[in-house]
Coordinates of C-alpha atoms in Angstrom, one line a residue:
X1214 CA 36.7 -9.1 0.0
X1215 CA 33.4 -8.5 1.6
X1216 CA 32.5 -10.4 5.2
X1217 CA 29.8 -12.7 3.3
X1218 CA 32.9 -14.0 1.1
X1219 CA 35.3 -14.3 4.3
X1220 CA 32.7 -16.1 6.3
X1221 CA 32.3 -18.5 3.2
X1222 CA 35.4 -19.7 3.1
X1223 CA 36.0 -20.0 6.4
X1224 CA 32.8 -22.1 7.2
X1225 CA 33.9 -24.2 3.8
X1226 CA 37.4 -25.1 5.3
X1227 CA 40.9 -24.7 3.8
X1228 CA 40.8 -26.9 0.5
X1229 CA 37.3 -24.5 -0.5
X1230 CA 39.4 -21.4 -0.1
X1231 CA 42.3 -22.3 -1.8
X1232 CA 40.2 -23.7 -4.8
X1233 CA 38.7 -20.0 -4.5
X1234 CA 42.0 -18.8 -5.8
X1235 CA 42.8 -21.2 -8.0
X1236 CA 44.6 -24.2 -6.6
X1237 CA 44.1 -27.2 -8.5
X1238 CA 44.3 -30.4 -5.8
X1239 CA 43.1 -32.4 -8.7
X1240 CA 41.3 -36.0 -7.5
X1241 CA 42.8 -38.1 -4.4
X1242 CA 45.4 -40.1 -5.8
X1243 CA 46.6 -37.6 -8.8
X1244 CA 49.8 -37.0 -7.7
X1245 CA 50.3 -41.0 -6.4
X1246 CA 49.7 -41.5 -10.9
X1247 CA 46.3 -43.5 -9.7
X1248 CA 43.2 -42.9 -11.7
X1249 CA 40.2 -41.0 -10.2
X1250 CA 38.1 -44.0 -10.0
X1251 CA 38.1 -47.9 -11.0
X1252 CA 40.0 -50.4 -10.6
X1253 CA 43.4 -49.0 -9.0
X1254 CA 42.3 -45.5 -7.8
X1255 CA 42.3 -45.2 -3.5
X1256 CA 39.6 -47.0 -2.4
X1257 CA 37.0 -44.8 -0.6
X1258 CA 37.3 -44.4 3.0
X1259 CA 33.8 -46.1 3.3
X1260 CA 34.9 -49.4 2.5
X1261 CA 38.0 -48.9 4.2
X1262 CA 36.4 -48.3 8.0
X1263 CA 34.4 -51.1 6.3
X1264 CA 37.1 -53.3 5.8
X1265 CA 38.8 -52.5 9.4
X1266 CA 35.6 -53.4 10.8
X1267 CA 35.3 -56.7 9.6
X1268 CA 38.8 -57.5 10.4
X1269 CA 38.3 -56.6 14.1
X1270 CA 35.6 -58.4 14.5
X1271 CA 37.3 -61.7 13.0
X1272 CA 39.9 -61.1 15.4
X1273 CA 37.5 -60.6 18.7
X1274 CA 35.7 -63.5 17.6
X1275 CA 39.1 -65.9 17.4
X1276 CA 40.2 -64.4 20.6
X1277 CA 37.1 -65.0 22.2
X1278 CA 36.7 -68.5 21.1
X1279 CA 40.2 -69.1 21.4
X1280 CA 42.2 -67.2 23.9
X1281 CA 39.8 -65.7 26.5
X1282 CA 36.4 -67.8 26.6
X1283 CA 34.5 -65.8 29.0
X1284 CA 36.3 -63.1 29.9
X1285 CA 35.8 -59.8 27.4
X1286 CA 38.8 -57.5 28.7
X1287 CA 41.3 -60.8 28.2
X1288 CA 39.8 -60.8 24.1
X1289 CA 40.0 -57.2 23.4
X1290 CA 44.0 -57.3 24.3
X1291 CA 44.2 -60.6 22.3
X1292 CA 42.5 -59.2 19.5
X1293 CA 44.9 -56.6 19.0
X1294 CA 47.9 -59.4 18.9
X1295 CA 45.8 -61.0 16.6
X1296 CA 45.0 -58.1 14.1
X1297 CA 48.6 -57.5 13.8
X1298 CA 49.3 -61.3 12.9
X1299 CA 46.6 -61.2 10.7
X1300 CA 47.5 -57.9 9.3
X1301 CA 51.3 -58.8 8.6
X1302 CA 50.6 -62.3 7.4
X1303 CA 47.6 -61.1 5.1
X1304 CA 48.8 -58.0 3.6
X1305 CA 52.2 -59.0 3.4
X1306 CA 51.7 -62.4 0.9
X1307 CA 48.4 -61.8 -0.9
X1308 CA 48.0 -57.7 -0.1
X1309 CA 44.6 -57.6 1.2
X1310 CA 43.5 -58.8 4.9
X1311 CA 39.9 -60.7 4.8
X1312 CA 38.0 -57.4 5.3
X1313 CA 40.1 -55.1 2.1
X1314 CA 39.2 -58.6 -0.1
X1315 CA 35.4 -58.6 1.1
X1316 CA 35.5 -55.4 0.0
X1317 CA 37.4 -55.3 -3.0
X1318 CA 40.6 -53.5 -1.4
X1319 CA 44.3 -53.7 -1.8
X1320 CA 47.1 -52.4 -0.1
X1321 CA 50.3 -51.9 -2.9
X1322 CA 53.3 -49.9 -2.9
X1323 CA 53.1 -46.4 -4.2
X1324 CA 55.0 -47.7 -6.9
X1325 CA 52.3 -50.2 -7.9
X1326 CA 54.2 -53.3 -6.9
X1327 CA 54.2 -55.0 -3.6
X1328 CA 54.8 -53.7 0.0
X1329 CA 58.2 -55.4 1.1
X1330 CA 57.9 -57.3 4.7
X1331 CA 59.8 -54.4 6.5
X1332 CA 57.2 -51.8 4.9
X1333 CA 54.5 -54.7 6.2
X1334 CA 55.4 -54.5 9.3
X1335 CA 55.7 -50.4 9.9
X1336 CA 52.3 -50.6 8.0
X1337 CA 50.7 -53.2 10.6
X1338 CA 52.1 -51.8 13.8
X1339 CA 51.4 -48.1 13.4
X1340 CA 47.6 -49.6 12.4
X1341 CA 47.5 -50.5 15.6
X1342 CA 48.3 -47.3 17.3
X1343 CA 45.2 -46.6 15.5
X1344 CA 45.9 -42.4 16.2
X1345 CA 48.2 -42.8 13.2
X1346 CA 45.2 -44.0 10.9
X1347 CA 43.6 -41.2 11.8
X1348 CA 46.0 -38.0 10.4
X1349 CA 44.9 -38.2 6.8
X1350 CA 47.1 -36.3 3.7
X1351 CA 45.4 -34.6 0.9
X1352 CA 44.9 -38.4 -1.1
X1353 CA 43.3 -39.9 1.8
X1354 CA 46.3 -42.0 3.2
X1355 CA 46.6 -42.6 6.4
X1356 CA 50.1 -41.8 7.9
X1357 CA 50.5 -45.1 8.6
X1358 CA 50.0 -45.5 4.7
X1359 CA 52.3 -42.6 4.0
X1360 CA 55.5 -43.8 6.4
X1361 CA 55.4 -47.3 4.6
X1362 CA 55.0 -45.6 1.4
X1363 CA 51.9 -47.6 0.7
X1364 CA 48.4 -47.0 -0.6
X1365 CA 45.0 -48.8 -0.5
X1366 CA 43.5 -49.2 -3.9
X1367 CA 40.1 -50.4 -5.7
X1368 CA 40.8 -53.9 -7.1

């Protein structure tokens, strides 16, 4: 291997190399059985920040207007009593908080069925850790996702 080829791969990361000699990772979602895109392949992580984004700001604004008029510090803790309500109640009856439906999201089981309340609830709480959200697996799932064996698909 010359130094151009080394330098290649390492600039390209991991995944690049490995491709380089032949692993096949296949599209996010392949070994979950979901399709590469459509309806009921993992949703993009675009829409997902998108989605977040919308649900945090839905739960500022109720804990601004609701629980801390005029006092900014007092919302922000609120908010994050409030996203896990929301997120629990939401994604645990219809599968999809106001921000995954805006943007055509769902949260199922990595069985294709529904996430049971306990799962819900890991799910939610680990969310709001938010460093858990962060650590990603090969398909895109959060570890959050992963330790409630869920996954966030196109509708």
């Amino acid at each position: 291997m010359d130094n151009r080829q080394a330098i290649g791969s390492w600039l390209s990361g991991p995944r690049a190399a490995a491709e380089e000699m032949g692993a096949d990772f296949g599209h996010r979602g392949k070994r979950l059985g979901l399709p590469e895109n459509g309806p009921g392949s993992v949703a993009p992580l675009g829409r997902r920040f998108g989605a977040i984004f919308i649900d945090w700001a839905l739960c500022l604004l109720i804990a601004y207007g609701l629980f801390a008029p005029g006092d900014q510090q007092a919302a922000g803790n609120w908010a994050v009593g409030i996203f896990l309500v929301l997120s629990v109640l939401t994604v645990g009856t219809i599968g999809c908080t106001p921000g995954k439906r805006i943007l055509g999201i769902r949260v199922v089981a990595e069985s294709g069925g529904r996430l049971t309340l306990g799962r819900v609830v890991v799910r939610s709480v680990l969310l709001c850790l938010v460093i858990p959200a962060l650590v990603w697996d090969r398909d895109g799932r959060g570890l959050h996702d992963r330790l409630a064996r869920a996954v966030q698909v196109r509708i």
